[in-house]
Amino acid sequence: MTVVTAEPAVREIAPRRRRTRDWSDAVLSGYLLLFFAYMFLPLMFMVAAAFNANPTPSVTDWQGFTLKWFEALPQDARFVQGLLHSLAIAGGVIVISIPLGLAGALILTRLQSRASTLLYTVLVSPILTPGIVLGATTMIFWRDAFGVEAGLFTAAIAQAAFIASYCMLMFMARLQRQDRALEEAALDLGASSVFVFRRITLPFLMPTVLTASLISFLQSIENYNTTFFAIGSSWTLVTEIGARMRFGLSPMINVIGVIFVVITVVAATAWVLAKRRSGNG
Amino acid sequence: MHGQDVVLDGVSMRFGDFTAVQPTDLTINAGEFFSILGPSGCGKTTILRMISGFLDPTAGDVRIGGASMAGIRPNARPTALIFQNLALFPLMSVWENVAFGLEARGVPKKVRRERAEELLAMVALTGQGEKKPTELSGGQRQRVAIARALAVEPAVLLLDEPLSALDLKLRQHMRSELKDLQRKTGVTFIYITHDQGEALTMSDRVAVMNRGVVEQVASSDEIYNQPATPFVASFVGEQNVFRGRLAGVDGEVARVDTPQGEMLAHLRGKAGVGDEVMIFVRPERMGLGANGAGSEPRNRLRATIERRDLEGPFVNLHCRAGDTSVTVHLPNSGDAASSLASGETDLGFRPTDAIVMAVGELARE
Amino acid sequence: MNSLVKSYGKGLTAVFLALTAVWIAVLIVLPQARMIERAFTYVDRSGDAATLSLEIDRAYTRVFDIDTDLRDLNGQLAAGQAGDEASSGGLPTPSLTPSPSLVPSPSPVPSLPSPSLSAPSPATPAPGVAPSPFASPQETLPREEIEARIAALEEEKAGLQARIAELEVQEAELTSTAGTSESYSAKNFTNMSELHFRIFLSTIVYALCVTLLSFVVCYPVAYAAATARSANKVALMMLGLVIPYAINELLRIFSWVMILEKQGILNGVLDLMGLIDMQAGEGMRFVASNGAVFTVMVYAYVLFMVFPIYNTIETLDKNQIEAARDLGSSTWRIHWRVVLPHAKPGIAVGAIMTFMLSAGSIAVPEIVGRGLHPDWFAQVIYRRFFEAGSWNEGAAYSLALLVACIMFILINMAVFRVGIRDIAK
Ligand SMILES: Nc1ncnc2c1ncn2[C@@H]1O[C@H](COP(=O)(O)OP(=O)(O)O)[C@@H](O)[C@H]1O
Ligand SMILES: [Mg+2]
């Protein structure tokens, strides 16, 4: 290319580049539309079918608007009982996971030793373990070691095994943002270690305790794979849904779906709004 | 409140292979305002953290009020540390911050509250107790940190570059406040800074540190006028430096061959004839050749004026003599000499105003 | 250790260490160790014992089914008496109520004979289950017929229970003599049938495909979300991703089963388009095929890929993309040289999570598959535990799955050059 042609060539490239960019942006937008349709259409069908009088959940075969499935749900003792079981397990999981996760995070953030990577690997390993393996090992261990039959207790333990790891990661993330000078300042002013922990470290971690509890709660309520193996003859809301779905569909599950969707949408919107507000200052 | 003395006895600190503080002996008297001055990274904070107990010395012993501090945790030492970033507790109100040390000691809330108000009054923050630290200005936060440290009635107050985050005006104002506070309380202040202005104006004594070594401990005047090492000479204040070879020594006066001609100066430290040496002269001790007074012997050199800066009371002439640049501070007397702006001129200084030191000592740089 | 005491003092350090030790021991290491021990403990079950326990299992299952039916029938009777307002709703599959076969039968654990045999039958139906529209059959039978059926079922049940008692005595004798033939060996693995091994391999392959497909589907989305310029757009995209992600796995599966059912939406749409006639019983049974399991799995786990990638791309300095663009790089090149290398840890995390979830998923194959299509490996594990009652083989199979996942993690760490701390974030 000669010096003379160089200049116009440069001028030519710019619009062409813009054109490819517009083009790839358009493809991306189209793809996003498809993707979100893929994500949301099934959920919308599920919600719509909850209001269809057709006993087979459907939107194409519409037999009239009804709320009878909503009325039927609280009458269903196994679902209600399952919900109570789920809540009990979730409560247990929070009680176990928060202290364990907190202790693990506190140790890992301050342990200056080569063992810390090993310890870290062990403590996060449950996250990377398939849920059914966690459920099965818990079931086997408690039965063999203590004669505890699978049930709500083992389900809570099995869930806590990996939920505690999630809690730990959240606490670690928070602790990494802590200004250590604060603890030192408190210590320097004559506070005992316990006092520093109670008055400085714990208040700093409090927001994470709350979010970690919430996330533990949600994870516990939602869990299927681990619970399925560890719960024995008992059941939770979710394993009950699963058990029924294996034999056919019921609009009552759609109703549960609607409830979950509503809760999720409200929670997610609140979360995104809160995040935006804090992000804007 | 009563100050206590602090003694470092052969204290050193290693981080892995790196020695942050070389073995150091230092005695800080009770009730003294003592500064440690040195460039960033020279080990000042490390010394402070060994005194306050956050670091255990690799070797040596720290003694406060005669008692060894070995094995004593920070919360049991009679020291209070003011952190470089202040480390105010963000979730507590100002008064809770100030009263924190009392809370830790189990003092009832009512008493704490009263004491906090007293201390806040002392640092001119009356009525700000209910605010959160983030609602205060930089200077106010500074004073909260000081009040918080004084609340536990420490014998030794350790301050780690406490003014570095403030703007110039406030910094100068806080200097006098700190000095007053120290006098009022009688507490031993150990003040760390890389700002020589702060160290020289406030301190009873100053230690100058370089690369983990305390090079000189002396009063501000002595540090400035009689630096013990080339580092101290060049780090504290401005200096003109002439390099040369020692030609002879007569008592305290040394003869030095320099590219600018033979010069006489006071010898500090050891140097043998033929050694490479440096002559240090403060810009304000230099004058134009014509100003030489009486029969006193004078070192003279020819220089070209390159620039003239008017600084109000002073006029700074930036000159060049061979390949050495020379700065001269002249009082602004309004006469012809101080309005000289260009051309060649004679410069001179008295041998008593100049110091000779062997280069070897600076070769570690 | 010193650094801990320095930070928290002796007392708190001891508390934290104790908690962590309990966590590691009771929740992680000991259960794992026990599983491994069982996986390598081979119980020589003579053919007799095996057939026996299988027969006992079957009998229990049948008893449970009968109980369920009885409950339904009694419910109907009660409803009929209450004034014949029989509910019209219901499902085409009447007698199948919740989770019967999921109940672990207590008897088939040969290594622990006594406690399990004395355990009460777990198949006792849950008390107080009200007749619901779901449980009640579609058609209302005449009263006499119901009563006749109840009587027949009761009789069958009594017969079965007698048989169970008999069999269990036999089994107890057998196991007390055969119980000694327990030994450490790798036989639980080496005895894995060819079929099971093929299922294992194909499950791994499917899981890899799900992972790859998820990456292809998710990368553009993660990129778009992470580089969106306007705050509103970011918020909207986050909402669009978080909502389906946060909705229960089973409900996501459910929504797809609705679509793929024989009476489902997909066939309904085809019907509306006039391609098939559902009234005439036409329509494809999309569920219960491997294709359906695969499709639903991608849908269920796709979002586990989005967030890790999104998180890493978000930390990329967007100016780098702009700079590369200004230097005339093509879109492909920008992604290949700038974005993808930066997103590596996120991709590794996403791949590991997606793989682990799909390889270990029991929900999708069990629910979408309806037991009518070839099992996936998680189902095989499940059947080892709860149907064949061989916990040791179940443990061995679980261990095989775990090892496969660990291998996948290690390969990922090597390929993407990331450490364990990058992975679990
Ligand atoms: N915990 C540590 N580990 C390793 N090196 C350290 C540590 N603390 C300080 N240092 C090093 O010791 C030297 C002195 O640090 P410091 O005392 O903080 O200097 P300053 O005089 O600026 O306060 C620095 O080079 C610093 O990098
Ligand atoms: Mg420092």
PDB file of C-alpha atoms in Angstrom, chain A residues 179 181-193 195-196 198-200 203-204, chain B residues 49 54 73 75 79-81 83 85 87-89 92 96 100-101 103-105 148 152:
ATOM      1  CA  ASP A 179     -10.116  -3.302  57.552  1.00  0.00           C
ATOM      2  CA  ALA A 181      -6.814  -1.988  61.548  1.00  0.00           C
ATOM      3  CA  LEU A 182     -10.266  -1.807  63.166  1.00  0.00           C
ATOM      4  CA  GLU A 183      -9.687  -4.985  65.120  1.00  0.00           C
ATOM      5  CA  GLU A 184      -6.179  -3.908  65.984  1.00  0.00           C
ATOM      6  CA  ALA A 185      -7.383  -0.517  67.123  1.00  0.00           C
ATOM      7  CA  ALA A 186      -9.924  -2.157  69.395  1.00  0.00           C
ATOM      8  CA  LEU A 187      -7.320  -4.535  70.774  1.00  0.00           C
ATOM      9  CA  ASP A 188      -4.941  -1.655  71.265  1.00  0.00           C
ATOM     10  CA  LEU A 189      -7.560   0.181  73.312  1.00  0.00           C
ATOM     11  CA  GLY A 190      -7.507  -2.675  75.774  1.00  0.00           C
ATOM     12  CA  ALA A 191     -10.363  -4.850  74.527  1.00  0.00           C
ATOM     13  CA  SER A 192     -10.110  -8.588  74.980  1.00  0.00           C
ATOM     14  CA  SER A 193     -10.265 -10.844  71.922  1.00  0.00           C
ATOM     15  CA  PHE A 195     -14.862  -8.289  73.198  1.00  0.00           C
ATOM     16  CA  VAL A 196     -13.305  -7.339  69.861  1.00  0.00           C
ATOM     17  CA  ARG A 198     -18.430  -9.332  69.730  1.00  0.00           C
ATOM     18  CA  ARG A 199     -18.208  -5.578  69.290  1.00  0.00           C
ATOM     19  CA  ILE A 200     -16.257  -5.189  66.015  1.00  0.00           C
ATOM     20  CA  PRO A 203     -21.342  -6.391  63.797  1.00  0.00           C
ATOM     21  CA  PHE A 204     -19.282  -6.087  60.638  1.00  0.00           C
TER      22      PHE A 204
ATOM     23  CA  ARG B  49       3.953  -1.983  65.843  1.00  0.00           C
ATOM     24  CA  PHE B  54       1.200  -6.142  67.094  1.00  0.00           C
ATOM     25  CA  ARG B  73      -0.472  -8.555  74.121  1.00  0.00           C
ATOM     26  CA  ASN B  75      -4.486  -4.883  74.908  1.00  0.00           C
ATOM     27  CA  THR B  79       0.274   2.245  74.850  1.00  0.00           C
ATOM     28  CA  ALA B  80      -2.351   3.622  72.514  1.00  0.00           C
ATOM     29  CA  LEU B  81      -1.841   3.717  68.793  1.00  0.00           C
ATOM     30  CA  PHE B  83      -3.421   4.421  63.056  1.00  0.00           C
ATOM     31  CA  ASN B  85      -5.900   5.553  58.487  1.00  0.00           C
ATOM     32  CA  ALA B  87      -9.354   3.120  62.081  1.00  0.00           C
ATOM     33  CA  LEU B  88     -12.408   4.756  63.604  1.00  0.00           C
ATOM     34  CA  PHE B  89     -15.211   2.243  64.106  1.00  0.00           C
ATOM     35  CA  MET B  92     -20.384   3.372  66.198  1.00  0.00           C
ATOM     36  CA  GLU B  96     -19.009   5.413  71.405  1.00  0.00           C
ATOM     37  CA  PHE B 100     -14.673   2.209  73.415  1.00  0.00           C
ATOM     38  CA  GLY B 101     -11.644   1.589  75.609  1.00  0.00           C
ATOM     39  CA  GLU B 103     -16.477   0.019  77.474  1.00  0.00           C
ATOM     40  CA  ALA B 104     -13.917  -2.727  77.085  1.00  0.00           C
ATOM     41  CA  ARG B 105     -12.922  -2.162  80.686  1.00  0.00           C
ATOM     42  CA  ARG B 148     -10.286   7.780  71.653  1.00  0.00           C
ATOM     43  CA  VAL B 152      -7.677   4.860  78.008  1.00  0.00           C
TER      44      VAL B 152
END
